[in-house]
Amino acid sequence: MKALVCGAGGFIGGHLVKRLKDDGYWVRGVDVKEPEFAETEADEFLLLDLREPDQCAEAVTVDGNFDHVYQLAADMGGMGFIHSAECEIMRNNAFINLSMVHAASQAGVGRYFFSSSVCIYRDMEVEEPELTEDDAYPAFPDNEYGWEKLYAERVAQAYSRNTGLKVRIARFQNCYGPQGTWRGGREKAPAAICRKVAEVPGQSGTIDVWGNGSAVRSYTYVSDMVDGIVRLTRSDVEGPVNIGSPEYVTVAELVATVAEVAGKDIEPRYIEGPVGVQSRNFSHARIESLGWRAEVSLRDGIARTYPWIDDQVREVSEPVP
Ligand code: NAD
């Protein structure tokens, strides 16, 4: 089996390459940049800009054909980035998604996986009943990143209807783990909180946290996300599928979990900032029908992630000898 992973230099793409290698695939990784934190495990890694149609055509050209194409390339980041880079996000991601699905269909690949996001859903009230995949409509995403994802889902589905391309679409909830962006403005909440706690000198201190701590989220450990991606791609399930942990916590609880894992006494100082939606609660019945379960609790996932971010913080703060 041959797989192409677009966005293989990034966080989830890098972990997906490793999983596919473990499963015995021949893997080509493609990204506009080299992997930042670890050597790629792909058999072949091409530096390509997937906004360009001819570079997408190059990405999908291989002896034989690709059985699976995983499209995870995106210009993306946490809430701070999503709110400050609306034009880049809408333009770059639309170009990538239009060009890649077209190239994949022209090449006649076996299956095309697209990484969408639960950002396509509207905001929710705390304790509101679960949204199913069909509740995406009438559409009212909270941000432009979500609107582009919804558009890209529809483009992929149109190619599926009109060209016979077999498309699988996952809507990811927040994903975290080692080798994810942890600084620079694109990091998401779990990595940002781990970094801030790691940066506190000694055993106690205060960290700034956007909002008032009451926003409800779920955070999915990267190995669970990757397992959902491969199960869905190999399945017969058509239409979008939510993938995420059913363990919902407040941002305040996330901070407390990181502090406990770090063994530090941390006081959050809540400040103005781009928080995003107030609450989340999604149905996972579709992905669970494929035997998928979130295996890693937030406490265990943070216990695997915090030491890696702590090491990164120390590496950049220690003077080079
Ligand atoms: P990431 O930023 O770590 O990886 C995305 C990769 O895409 C990066 O390595 C980037 O260089 C690459 N890329 C950007 N523009 C490109 C271009 N023009 N050509 C080629 N490569 C390009 O992000 P991630 O967290 O691994 O996310 C992977 C996918 O999952 C994205 O589509 C993202 O929107 C989606 N997603 C992620 C989350 C999450 O919590 N991480 C949640 C919902 C959806």
PDB file of C-alpha atoms and ligand atoms in Angstrom, residues 6-14 30-34 48-52 71-77 92-93 96 114-119 145 149 170-176 179-181 186 188 225, ligand 1:
ATOM      1  CA  CYS A   6       0.261  16.238   2.730  1.00  0.00           C
ATOM      2  CA  GLY A   7       1.386  18.385   5.659  1.00  0.00           C
ATOM      3  CA  ALA A   8       3.854  15.675   6.739  1.00  0.00           C
ATOM      4  CA  GLY A   9       6.199  18.309   8.138  1.00  0.00           C
ATOM      5  CA  GLY A  10       3.530  19.323  10.636  1.00  0.00           C
ATOM      6  CA  PHE A  11       2.248  17.943  13.924  1.00  0.00           C
ATOM      7  CA  ILE A  12      -0.537  15.466  13.088  1.00  0.00           C
ATOM      8  CA  GLY A  13       0.949  14.686   9.648  1.00  0.00           C
ATOM      9  CA  GLY A  14       4.282  13.704  11.246  1.00  0.00           C
ATOM     10  CA  VAL A  30       4.988  16.465   1.341  1.00  0.00           C
ATOM     11  CA  ASP A  31       5.214  19.858   3.005  1.00  0.00           C
ATOM     12  CA  VAL A  32       6.273  23.403   2.269  1.00  0.00           C
ATOM     13  CA  LYS A  33       8.776  23.107   5.135  1.00  0.00           C
ATOM     14  CA  GLU A  34      11.026  20.446   6.669  1.00  0.00           C
ATOM     15  CA  LEU A  48       6.322  21.371  -2.376  1.00  0.00           C
ATOM     16  CA  ASP A  49       3.943  24.308  -2.153  1.00  0.00           C
ATOM     17  CA  LEU A  50       0.505  22.719  -2.423  1.00  0.00           C
ATOM     18  CA  ARG A  51      -1.191  26.012  -3.251  1.00  0.00           C
ATOM     19  CA  GLU A  52       0.253  25.461  -6.746  1.00  0.00           C
ATOM     20  CA  GLN A  71      -4.666  15.977   3.017  1.00  0.00           C
ATOM     21  CA  LEU A  72      -3.570  17.660   6.262  1.00  0.00           C
ATOM     22  CA  ALA A  73      -1.639  20.613   4.828  1.00  0.00           C
ATOM     23  CA  ALA A  74      -3.019  23.936   6.059  1.00  0.00           C
ATOM     24  CA  ASP A  75      -2.018  27.393   7.136  1.00  0.00           C
ATOM     25  CA  MET A  76      -3.282  27.147  10.689  1.00  0.00           C
ATOM     26  CA  GLY A  77      -2.729  27.800  14.378  1.00  0.00           C
ATOM     27  CA  ASN A  92      -3.869  29.739   1.282  1.00  0.00           C
ATOM     28  CA  ASN A  93      -6.109  26.933   2.511  1.00  0.00           C
ATOM     29  CA  ILE A  96      -4.366  24.069  -1.209  1.00  0.00           C
ATOM     30  CA  PHE A 114      -9.569  15.546   4.165  1.00  0.00           C
ATOM     31  CA  SER A 115      -8.867  16.993   7.624  1.00  0.00           C
ATOM     32  CA  SER A 116     -11.720  19.337   8.487  1.00  0.00           C
ATOM     33  CA  SER A 117     -12.408  20.794  11.917  1.00  0.00           C
ATOM     34  CA  VAL A 118     -15.183  21.212  14.461  1.00  0.00           C
ATOM     35  CA  CYS A 119     -14.608  24.948  13.838  1.00  0.00           C
ATOM     36  CA  TYR A 145     -10.951  29.173   9.294  1.00  0.00           C
ATOM     37  CA  LYS A 149     -13.006  24.147   6.064  1.00  0.00           C
ATOM     38  CA  ALA A 170     -12.940  14.003   9.545  1.00  0.00           C
ATOM     39  CA  ARG A 171     -13.835  16.989  11.687  1.00  0.00           C
ATOM     40  CA  PHE A 172     -11.056  17.135  14.280  1.00  0.00           C
ATOM     41  CA  GLN A 173     -11.535  18.482  17.783  1.00  0.00           C
ATOM     42  CA  ASN A 174      -8.505  20.118  19.438  1.00  0.00           C
ATOM     43  CA  CYS A 175      -5.496  17.843  19.151  1.00  0.00           C
ATOM     44  CA  TYR A 176      -2.325  17.945  21.265  1.00  0.00           C
ATOM     45  CA  GLN A 179       6.070  17.567  18.505  1.00  0.00           C
ATOM     46  CA  GLY A 180       3.250  20.073  18.119  1.00  0.00           C
ATOM     47  CA  THR A 181       3.847  23.810  17.750  1.00  0.00           C
ATOM     48  CA  ARG A 186       0.437  29.405  16.244  1.00  0.00           C
ATOM     49  CA  LYS A 188      -2.971  25.892  20.636  1.00  0.00           C
ATOM     50  CA  MET A 225      -6.559  11.277  16.474  1.00  0.00           C
TER      51      MET A 225
HETATM   52  P1  NAD B   1       0.439  21.916  11.469  1.00  0.00           P
HETATM   53  O1  NAD B   1       0.474  23.385  11.251  1.00  0.00           O
HETATM   54  O2  NAD B   1       1.395  21.338  12.467  1.00  0.00           O
HETATM   55  O3  NAD B   1       0.621  21.147  10.094  1.00  0.00           O
HETATM   56  C1  NAD B   1       0.159  21.660   8.861  1.00  0.00           C
HETATM   57  C2  NAD B   1       1.296  21.553   7.877  1.00  0.00           C
HETATM   58  O4  NAD B   1       0.835  22.054   6.614  1.00  0.00           O
HETATM   59  C3  NAD B   1       2.524  22.399   8.279  1.00  0.00           C
HETATM   60  O5  NAD B   1       3.676  21.597   8.399  1.00  0.00           O
HETATM   61  C4  NAD B   1       2.652  23.397   7.149  1.00  0.00           C
HETATM   62  O6  NAD B   1       3.989  23.719   6.801  1.00  0.00           O
HETATM   63  C5  NAD B   1       1.950  22.659   6.016  1.00  0.00           C
HETATM   64  N1  NAD B   1       1.575  23.600   4.963  1.00  0.00           N
HETATM   65  C6  NAD B   1       1.054  24.849   5.101  1.00  0.00           C
HETATM   66  N2  NAD B   1       0.930  25.448   3.908  1.00  0.00           N
HETATM   67  C7  NAD B   1       1.401  24.554   2.992  1.00  0.00           C
HETATM   68  C8  NAD B   1       1.556  24.604   1.586  1.00  0.00           C
HETATM   69  N3  NAD B   1       1.198  25.695   0.888  1.00  0.00           N
HETATM   70  N4  NAD B   1       2.071  23.532   0.951  1.00  0.00           N
HETATM   71  C9  NAD B   1       2.450  22.424   1.655  1.00  0.00           C
HETATM   72  N5  NAD B   1       2.337  22.325   2.992  1.00  0.00           N
HETATM   73  C10 NAD B   1       1.819  23.384   3.647  1.00  0.00           C
HETATM   74  O7  NAD B   1      -1.073  21.564  11.873  1.00  0.00           O
HETATM   75  P2  NAD B   1      -1.694  20.225  12.487  1.00  0.00           P
HETATM   76  O8  NAD B   1      -2.096  20.535  13.874  1.00  0.00           O
HETATM   77  O9  NAD B   1      -0.829  19.060  12.214  1.00  0.00           O
HETATM   78  O10 NAD B   1      -3.039  20.122  11.616  1.00  0.00           O
HETATM   79  C11 NAD B   1      -3.165  19.241  10.504  1.00  0.00           C
HETATM   80  C12 NAD B   1      -4.534  19.423   9.868  1.00  0.00           C
HETATM   81  O11 NAD B   1      -5.562  19.180  10.828  1.00  0.00           O
HETATM   82  C13 NAD B   1      -4.785  20.845   9.337  1.00  0.00           C
HETATM   83  O12 NAD B   1      -5.528  20.761   8.152  1.00  0.00           O
HETATM   84  C14 NAD B   1      -5.628  21.476  10.429  1.00  0.00           C
HETATM   85  O13 NAD B   1      -6.433  22.514   9.915  1.00  0.00           O
HETATM   86  C15 NAD B   1      -6.449  20.287  10.901  1.00  0.00           C
HETATM   87  N6  NAD B   1      -6.932  20.441  12.282  1.00  0.00           N
HETATM   88  C16 NAD B   1      -6.041  20.443  13.317  1.00  0.00           C
HETATM   89  C17 NAD B   1      -6.507  20.596  14.616  1.00  0.00           C
HETATM   90  C18 NAD B   1      -5.558  20.586  15.793  1.00  0.00           C
HETATM   91  O14 NAD B   1      -6.032  20.711  16.944  1.00  0.00           O
HETATM   92  N7  NAD B   1      -4.250  20.447  15.612  1.00  0.00           N
HETATM   93  C19 NAD B   1      -7.885  20.743  14.866  1.00  0.00           C
HETATM   94  C20 NAD B   1      -8.759  20.765  13.766  1.00  0.00           C
HETATM   95  C21 NAD B   1      -8.274  20.594  12.481  1.00  0.00           C
END
